[in-house]
Amino acid sequence: MILVIGGAGYIGSHAVKLLLDQGYQVVVFDNLSTGHQEAVDPRAVFVQGELGSRTDLDHLFSKYPIEGVMHFAAHIQVGESVTDPFKYYENNVASTLTLLSVMLQHGVKKLIFSSTAAVYGLPEEDVIQEELPANPINPYGRSKWMVEQILQDFSYAYGLEYVALRYFNAAGADQSGKIGEDHDPETHLIPVILQHLLGLREKITVFGTDYPTPDGTCIRDYIHVVDLVEAHIYAMRALLDNRVKNEAFNLGTGHGYSVKEVIDMCEKVTGKKATVEYGARREGDPPKLVASSEKMHRVLGWKPTHNLEDIVRTAWNWHRNHPNGYVDKRHHV
Ligand code: UDP
């Protein structure tokens, strides 16, 4: 059985569905602070609890025959991490330490950890490889890098076996249209554009037009959430079969798109015209982040199969059918 921590969240819920589709048994553990119970596939066992609670975790590991853990539960807003670092270090680092301690106590040693391209800070490389030294520039990135270092030390000292997956820009939704991205507040580019095109936002603001890129806007590597979670299953299978351990991998496509190109794609897919305001840079945004996923391909045989158009089409399918996310909040006003 696979334990998915944060399985009610955006990426976690997609992982749960794919694991179940591939025949794994799944138990989801989530405190529903930002996740949605409706996002959890009914075929999974759902347990509500706190990652920071040794009692909750102890109970979970005693009750279910857990062989491996995927850990998606984290706070993810860079700006908030700067103004409220305690929240980030408490949840992303301290609670993860509690998890590791309980896992080891119960003899569970296999962990897939959700890390981030933010561990690289402001890299100048055209394409980022895993060997590039980590140099995070905000508490969010530091919290993820701290855990990666803890994992290294725990693997050496206690025999923990982990894979850290450094996500670039996850986007898109499952083909079924039943699960998708629903953050509050939503800050990510693709959902923000699509919400605007649905009439839920007055306009979109491009953060900076004077970057050293061909059209002056930031370039990012957008990876379809289904490709991303598929990579987790490749990694988990390899961990369980003892083919890999204690490695970090980038998860991206190797292709970058500028903010303007993403807006163009959203207009093309939806057939609607966006109202765009060109604003100032957002603090801490590197001009360009594009992953080399060569290592993930070479070591685990994984390759993404969706492009930006697939990402926007599936995201549009989700947002159009769930304009207010999982709960239609208008019904409660
Ligand atoms: N962005 C933007 N307007 C928005 C949201 C994002 O111009 O309303 C830009 C942002 O500056 C970055 C890119 O879109 O260059 C992707 O941002 P997002 O927040 O989706 O992901 P990040 O790269 O910060 O993880």
Coordinates of N, CA and C and ligand atoms in Angstrom, one line a residue, residues 169 187-189 192 205-207 218 220 222 259 282 285, ligand 1:
N169 N 7.3 23.9 -13.5 CA 5.9 24.5 -13.3 C 4.8 23.5 -13.7
T187 N -2.4 31.9 -7.6 CA -1.4 32.8 -8.1 C -0.7 32.3 -9.4
H188 N -0.9 31.0 -9.7 CA -0.2 30.5 -10.8 C -0.7 31.0 -12.2
L189 N 0.2 31.1 -13.1 CA -0.1 31.8 -14.4 C -1.3 31.2 -15.1
V192 N -4.7 31.5 -13.5 CA -5.1 32.9 -13.5 C -5.6 33.4 -14.8
T205 N -2.2 40.4 -15.2 CA -1.1 41.3 -15.2 C 0.2 40.5 -15.5
V206 N 0.9 40.9 -16.5 CA 2.2 40.3 -16.8 C 3.3 40.9 -15.9
F207 N 3.9 40.1 -15.1 CA 4.9 40.6 -14.1 C 6.3 40.8 -14.8
C218 N 9.2 36.5 -18.6 CA 9.9 35.3 -18.0 C 9.6 34.0 -18.7
R220 N 9.4 29.9 -18.4 CA 9.2 28.7 -17.5 C 9.0 27.4 -18.3
Y222 N 6.7 24.4 -18.3 CA 5.4 23.9 -17.8 C 5.3 22.4 -18.1
V259 N 5.8 34.1 -20.7 CA 4.5 34.5 -20.2 C 3.6 34.8 -21.4
R282 N 7.8 40.8 -10.5 CA 7.4 40.2 -9.2 C 8.8 39.8 -8.5
D285 N 11.5 36.5 -9.0 CA 11.3 35.7 -10.2 C 12.6 35.6 -11.1
Ligands
UDP1 N1 3.1 35.5 -13.9 C1 2.5 36.6 -14.4 N2 1.3 37.0 -14.0 C2 0.6 36.3 -13.1 C3 1.1 35.1 -12.6 C4 2.4 34.7 -13.0 O1 3.2 37.3 -15.2 O2 -0.6 36.7 -12.7 C5 4.4 35.0 -14.3 C6 5.4 34.9 -13.2 O3 6.1 36.1 -13.1 C7 6.4 33.8 -13.8 C8 5.4 32.9 -14.6 O4 4.3 33.7 -14.9 O5 7.3 34.3 -14.6 C9 5.0 31.7 -13.9 O6 4.5 32.0 -12.6 P1 3.8 31.0 -11.6 O7 3.4 31.8 -10.4 O8 2.7 30.3 -12.3 O9 4.9 30.0 -11.2 P2 6.4 30.2 -10.6 O10 7.3 30.1 -11.8 O11 6.5 31.4 -9.8 O12 6.6 28.9 -9.8

